[in-house]
mmCIF file of C-alpha atoms in Angstrom:
data_model
loop_
_atom_site.group_PDB
_atom_site.id
_atom_site.type_symbol
_atom_site.label_atom_id
_atom_site.label_comp_id
_atom_site.label_asym_id
_atom_site.label_seq_id
_atom_site.Cartn_x
_atom_site.Cartn_y
_atom_site.Cartn_z
ATOM 1 C CA UNK A 1 105.791 67.859 88.648
ATOM 2 C CA UNK A 2 102.769 66.620 89.950
ATOM 3 C CA UNK A 3 104.531 66.880 93.681
ATOM 4 C CA UNK A 4 105.653 70.274 93.454
ATOM 5 C CA UNK A 5 101.622 71.208 91.532
ATOM 6 C CA UNK A 6 100.608 69.564 94.643
ATOM 7 C CA UNK A 7 102.115 71.874 97.283
ATOM 8 C CA UNK A 8 101.071 74.541 95.392
ATOM 9 C CA UNK A 9 97.723 73.692 96.269
ATOM 10 C CA UNK A 10 97.921 72.601 99.847
ATOM 11 C CA UNK A 11 100.496 76.659 100.277
ATOM 12 C CA UNK A 12 96.482 78.445 98.265
ATOM 13 C CA UNK A 13 94.394 76.304 100.756
ATOM 14 C CA UNK A 14 96.612 77.453 103.623
ATOM 15 C CA UNK A 15 96.486 80.755 102.662
ATOM 16 C CA UNK A 16 92.462 80.959 102.172
ATOM 17 C CA UNK A 17 91.523 79.349 105.830
ATOM 18 C CA UNK A 18 94.914 81.796 107.278
ATOM 19 C CA UNK A 19 92.557 84.897 105.294
ATOM 20 C CA UNK A 20 89.665 83.510 107.025
ATOM 21 C CA UNK A 21 90.743 83.374 110.340
ATOM 22 C CA UNK A 22 91.270 79.616 110.960
ATOM 23 C CA UNK A 23 94.299 79.525 111.832
ATOM 24 C CA UNK A 24 95.114 75.964 112.937
ATOM 25 C CA UNK A 25 93.844 74.675 109.831
ATOM 26 C CA UNK A 26 96.131 77.521 107.900
ATOM 27 C CA UNK A 27 98.742 75.547 109.343
ATOM 28 C CA UNK A 28 97.303 72.322 108.801
ATOM 29 C CA UNK A 29 97.529 72.820 105.325
ATOM 30 C CA UNK A 30 100.660 74.754 105.712
ATOM 31 C CA UNK A 31 102.557 71.428 107.428
ATOM 32 C CA UNK A 32 100.603 69.279 104.393
ATOM 33 C CA UNK A 33 102.594 71.668 101.771
ATOM 34 C CA UNK A 34 105.282 71.180 103.919
ATOM 35 C CA UNK A 35 105.655 67.897 104.081
ATOM 36 C CA UNK A 36 104.925 67.965 99.718
ATOM 37 C CA UNK A 37 107.693 70.156 100.449
ATOM 38 C CA UNK A 38 109.941 70.699 102.329
ATOM 39 C CA UNK A 39 112.783 72.563 101.159
ATOM 40 C CA UNK A 40 110.755 75.397 99.823
ATOM 41 C CA UNK A 41 110.540 78.772 101.912
ATOM 42 C CA UNK A 42 106.619 79.303 101.139
ATOM 43 C CA UNK A 43 105.570 77.115 103.211
ATOM 44 C CA UNK A 44 107.604 77.323 106.476
ATOM 45 C CA UNK A 45 107.353 80.895 106.577
ATOM 46 C CA UNK A 46 102.814 81.112 106.482
ATOM 47 C CA UNK A 47 103.581 77.787 108.975
ATOM 48 C CA UNK A 48 105.131 80.856 111.362
ATOM 49 C CA UNK A 49 102.698 83.097 110.865
ATOM 50 C CA UNK A 50 99.281 81.077 111.348
ATOM 51 C CA UNK A 51 101.523 79.319 114.340
ATOM 52 C CA UNK A 52 102.454 82.846 115.665
ATOM 53 C CA UNK A 53 98.343 84.015 115.026
ATOM 54 C CA UNK A 54 97.160 81.529 117.312
ATOM 55 C CA UNK A 55 99.989 82.407 120.093
ATOM 56 C CA UNK A 56 102.644 79.114 119.463
ATOM 57 C CA UNK A 57 105.080 81.660 119.999
ATOM 58 C CA UNK A 58 107.741 79.402 120.081
ATOM 59 C CA UNK A 59 106.733 76.704 117.566
ATOM 60 C CA UNK A 60 106.657 79.887 115.139
ATOM 61 C CA UNK A 61 110.235 80.650 115.978
ATOM 62 C CA UNK A 62 111.189 77.431 114.596
ATOM 63 C CA UNK A 63 109.651 77.620 112.050
ATOM 64 C CA UNK A 64 110.944 81.009 110.568
ATOM 65 C CA UNK A 65 114.162 80.152 111.712
ATOM 66 C CA UNK A 66 113.885 76.743 108.652
ATOM 67 C CA UNK A 67 111.868 79.555 106.507
ATOM 68 C CA UNK A 68 115.111 81.750 107.325
ATOM 69 C CA UNK A 69 117.203 79.313 106.015
ATOM 70 C CA UNK A 70 115.732 78.067 103.275
ATOM 71 C CA UNK A 71 115.505 82.441 102.469
ATOM 72 C CA UNK A 72 116.800 82.242 98.735
ATOM 73 C CA UNK A 73 116.008 86.133 98.066
ATOM 74 C CA UNK A 74 117.883 89.426 100.310
ATOM 75 C CA UNK A 75 113.102 90.383 101.232
ATOM 76 C CA UNK A 76 112.911 86.704 102.453
ATOM 77 C CA UNK A 77 115.511 86.836 104.439
ATOM 78 C CA UNK A 78 114.556 90.373 106.357
ATOM 79 C CA UNK A 79 111.241 89.077 106.629
ATOM 80 C CA UNK A 80 111.988 85.580 108.210
ATOM 81 C CA UNK A 81 114.841 87.533 110.422
ATOM 82 C CA UNK A 82 111.938 90.113 111.573
ATOM 83 C CA UNK A 83 109.416 87.492 112.589
ATOM 84 C CA UNK A 84 111.742 85.251 114.198
ATOM 85 C CA UNK A 85 112.661 88.762 117.108
ATOM 86 C CA UNK A 86 108.536 89.505 117.311
ATOM 87 C CA UNK A 87 108.821 85.535 118.080
ATOM 88 C CA UNK A 88 111.267 86.307 121.180
ATOM 89 C CA UNK A 89 109.339 89.630 121.493
ATOM 90 C CA UNK A 90 106.207 87.529 122.415
ATOM 91 C CA UNK A 91 108.671 85.189 124.768
ATOM 92 C CA UNK A 92 110.026 88.032 126.940
ATOM 93 C CA UNK A 93 113.530 87.921 125.367
ATOM 94 C CA UNK A 94 114.225 91.210 124.056
ATOM 95 C CA UNK A 95 117.856 90.741 123.652
ATOM 96 C CA UNK A 96 117.432 87.659 121.448
ATOM 97 C CA UNK A 97 114.693 90.072 119.578
ATOM 98 C CA UNK A 98 117.071 93.593 119.011
ATOM 99 C CA UNK A 99 119.878 90.636 117.261
ATOM 100 C CA UNK A 100 116.985 89.365 115.514
ATOM 101 C CA UNK A 101 115.784 92.573 114.726
ATOM 102 C CA UNK A 102 119.130 94.225 113.732
ATOM 103 C CA UNK A 103 120.398 91.174 111.502
ATOM 104 C CA UNK A 104 116.652 91.986 109.396
ATOM 105 C CA UNK A 105 117.598 95.795 108.257
ATOM 106 C CA UNK A 106 121.121 94.081 107.447
ATOM 107 C CA UNK A 107 119.267 92.903 105.316
ATOM 108 C CA UNK A 108 116.672 95.216 104.289
ATOM 109 C CA UNK A 109 117.518 98.717 106.479
ATOM 110 C CA UNK A 110 115.174 100.670 104.417
ATOM 111 C CA UNK A 111 112.451 99.046 106.757
ATOM 112 C CA UNK A 112 110.829 101.539 108.913
ATOM 113 C CA UNK A 113 108.864 98.204 110.656
ATOM 114 C CA UNK A 114 111.914 96.542 111.698
ATOM 115 C CA UNK A 115 113.545 99.303 113.361
ATOM 116 C CA UNK A 116 110.413 100.556 115.089
ATOM 117 C CA UNK A 117 110.352 96.890 116.413
ATOM 118 C CA UNK A 118 114.792 96.633 116.881
ATOM 119 C CA UNK A 119 114.925 99.884 119.560
ATOM 120 C CA UNK A 120 111.411 99.244 121.303
ATOM 121 C CA UNK A 121 113.350 95.826 121.952
ATOM 122 C CA UNK A 122 115.939 97.909 123.065
ATOM 123 C CA UNK A 123 114.039 99.983 125.209
ATOM 124 C CA UNK A 124 112.162 96.645 126.848
ATOM 125 C CA UNK A 125 115.430 95.137 127.365
ATOM 126 C CA UNK A 126 116.954 98.170 129.454
ATOM 127 C CA UNK A 127 113.665 98.822 130.422
ATOM 128 C CA UNK A 128 114.452 94.376 132.175
ATOM 129 C CA UNK A 129 117.572 95.266 132.729
ATOM 130 C CA UNK A 130 116.338 97.726 134.719
ATOM 131 C CA UNK A 131 114.128 96.070 136.610
ATOM 132 C CA UNK A 132 116.039 93.721 137.672
ATOM 133 C CA UNK A 133 118.831 96.305 139.488
ATOM 134 C CA UNK A 134 116.235 97.475 141.710
ATOM 135 C CA UNK A 135 114.950 94.592 142.793
ATOM 136 C CA UNK A 136 118.472 92.834 143.937
ATOM 137 C CA UNK A 137 119.251 96.451 145.714
ATOM 138 C CA UNK A 138 116.191 97.153 146.987
ATOM 139 C CA UNK A 139 115.473 94.228 149.285
ATOM 140 C CA UNK A 140 111.684 93.586 150.649
ATOM 141 C CA UNK A 141 110.680 96.710 149.153
ATOM 142 C CA UNK A 142 107.547 98.738 150.414
ATOM 143 C CA UNK A 143 103.934 99.718 149.489
ATOM 144 C CA UNK A 144 105.129 101.988 146.609
ATOM 145 C CA UNK A 145 106.778 99.661 145.721
ATOM 146 C CA UNK A 146 104.194 97.681 144.407
ATOM 147 C CA UNK A 147 102.681 99.689 143.476
ATOM 148 C CA UNK A 148 105.070 100.806 140.935
ATOM 149 C CA UNK A 149 104.768 96.821 140.169
ATOM 150 C CA UNK A 150 101.933 96.633 139.005
ATOM 151 C CA UNK A 151 102.226 100.232 136.976
ATOM 152 C CA UNK A 152 105.327 98.481 134.799
ATOM 153 C CA UNK A 153 103.271 95.180 134.106
ATOM 154 C CA UNK A 154 99.814 97.223 133.016
ATOM 155 C CA UNK A 155 103.248 98.449 130.458
ATOM 156 C CA UNK A 156 104.879 95.459 129.979
ATOM 157 C CA UNK A 157 100.974 93.800 128.829
ATOM 158 C CA UNK A 158 100.466 97.485 126.914
ATOM 159 C CA UNK A 159 103.164 97.000 124.922
ATOM 160 C CA UNK A 160 102.926 92.789 124.358
ATOM 161 C CA UNK A 161 99.489 94.110 123.313
ATOM 162 C CA UNK A 162 101.256 96.611 120.583
ATOM 163 C CA UNK A 163 103.911 94.055 119.347
ATOM 164 C CA UNK A 164 101.633 91.120 118.424
ATOM 165 C CA UNK A 165 99.107 94.240 116.394
ATOM 166 C CA UNK A 166 101.041 95.641 113.445
ATOM 167 C CA UNK A 167 104.612 94.982 112.923
ATOM 168 C CA UNK A 168 104.809 91.319 111.614
ATOM 169 C CA UNK A 169 105.303 90.497 108.494
ATOM 170 C CA UNK A 170 102.396 88.695 107.350
ATOM 171 C CA UNK A 171 103.588 86.756 104.130
ATOM 172 C CA UNK A 172 101.548 84.181 101.278
ATOM 173 C CA UNK A 173 102.024 82.546 98.439
ATOM 174 C CA UNK A 174 100.993 80.498 96.040
ATOM 175 C CA UNK A 175 104.020 80.550 93.988
ATOM 176 C CA UNK A 176 106.206 78.615 95.973
ATOM 177 C CA UNK A 177 109.649 81.091 95.389
ATOM 178 C CA UNK A 178 107.678 84.047 94.994
ATOM 179 C CA UNK A 179 105.819 85.299 98.403
ATOM 180 C CA UNK A 180 104.402 88.037 99.775
ATOM 181 C CA UNK A 181 105.286 90.132 102.491
ATOM 182 C CA UNK A 182 103.245 92.520 104.339
ATOM 183 C CA UNK A 183 103.205 94.991 107.314
ATOM 184 C CA UNK A 184 100.565 95.946 108.438
ATOM 185 C CA UNK A 185 101.440 98.908 110.796
ATOM 186 C CA UNK A 186 98.291 100.409 112.678
ATOM 187 C CA UNK A 187 99.679 103.629 113.845
ATOM 188 C CA UNK A 188 101.201 105.029 116.986
ATOM 189 C CA UNK A 189 101.613 103.190 120.058
ATOM 190 C CA UNK A 190 98.944 103.365 123.137
ATOM 191 C CA UNK A 191 100.150 106.958 124.399
ATOM 192 C CA UNK A 192 100.435 105.423 128.774
ATOM 193 C CA UNK A 193 103.356 103.105 127.217
ATOM 194 C CA UNK A 194 105.061 105.618 125.197
ATOM 195 C CA UNK A 195 105.564 107.156 128.448
ATOM 196 C CA UNK A 196 106.505 104.634 130.612
ATOM 197 C CA UNK A 197 109.377 103.877 128.054
ATOM 198 C CA UNK A 198 109.866 107.033 127.601
ATOM 199 C CA UNK A 199 110.393 107.279 131.594
ATOM 200 C CA UNK A 200 112.932 104.149 131.631
ATOM 201 C CA UNK A 201 115.553 105.825 129.487
ATOM 202 C CA UNK A 202 117.680 108.940 130.085
ATOM 203 C CA UNK A 203 118.178 112.172 128.347
ATOM 204 C CA UNK A 204 120.108 111.917 125.817
ATOM 205 C CA UNK A 205 118.517 109.016 124.348
ATOM 206 C CA UNK A 206 115.088 110.854 124.977
ATOM 207 C CA UNK A 207 114.942 112.558 121.557
ATOM 208 C CA UNK A 208 116.011 109.900 119.166
ATOM 209 C CA UNK A 209 112.796 107.610 120.961
ATOM 210 C CA UNK A 210 110.785 110.200 120.425
ATOM 211 C CA UNK A 211 111.267 110.785 117.415
ATOM 212 C CA UNK A 212 110.842 106.737 116.325
ATOM 213 C CA UNK A 213 107.656 106.305 118.496
ATOM 214 C CA UNK A 214 105.330 109.088 117.170
ATOM 215 C CA UNK A 215 105.463 108.046 113.785
ATOM 216 C CA UNK A 216 102.283 107.425 112.181
ATOM 217 C CA UNK A 217 103.144 105.960 109.110
ATOM 218 C CA UNK A 218 106.334 104.575 107.933
ATOM 219 C CA UNK A 219 108.134 103.693 104.253
ATOM 220 C CA UNK A 220 106.973 100.070 102.271
ATOM 221 C CA UNK A 221 109.925 98.486 100.906
ATOM 222 C CA UNK A 222 108.487 98.311 97.058
ATOM 223 C CA UNK A 223 109.642 94.770 96.497
ATOM 224 C CA UNK A 224 106.160 91.946 97.602
ATOM 225 C CA UNK A 225 104.178 93.841 98.609
ATOM 226 C CA UNK A 226 100.685 93.343 98.660
ATOM 227 C CA UNK A 227 97.565 94.105 100.866
ATOM 228 C CA UNK A 228 95.280 90.536 101.718
#
């Protein structure tokens, strides 16, 4: 009994540090909580979020993987899978990100945030393939290619910033078995990024992409949601 109370206290202290944007301090508290009870979803999931905020994406990925394995509800599993996708996006592996977003959608098909991230990951994957094909076919290339490369890099940077902003499920809870989840969405993606993405796809896909990218608001799942 004491061990469980200690675990909840450590998670709560970690949450307070997380709210104060002390992500390293939060990670330390969640690590203590994991040592107290390594078989519970919440501390692993919350630590993954704190590491993600600290841009330690490889470490965050490992915690989300553990959280996904320990999840006991569909919302928990979907949240962990969603954030695994986010970590892979930040590590510039959109094909793996898309796989995890797809798995998350199977658990929670009504998540517009996950659906949007899935579409962005697929567009990014296609863009990477086209870049690779262009590099293979162009050889040395000319000055115009160098200019395009700079524009593509700018678009990549904007996409990465947008990906890190609003699409993460940031769950925190004082209770071991009922983590709260939140999906912060900060409106439309930057116009230049939207244009860059739309230019990369063919006309057949363009209408679908526009419909997804132009959404201003997203429906929120009914389970375990709160703004914090």
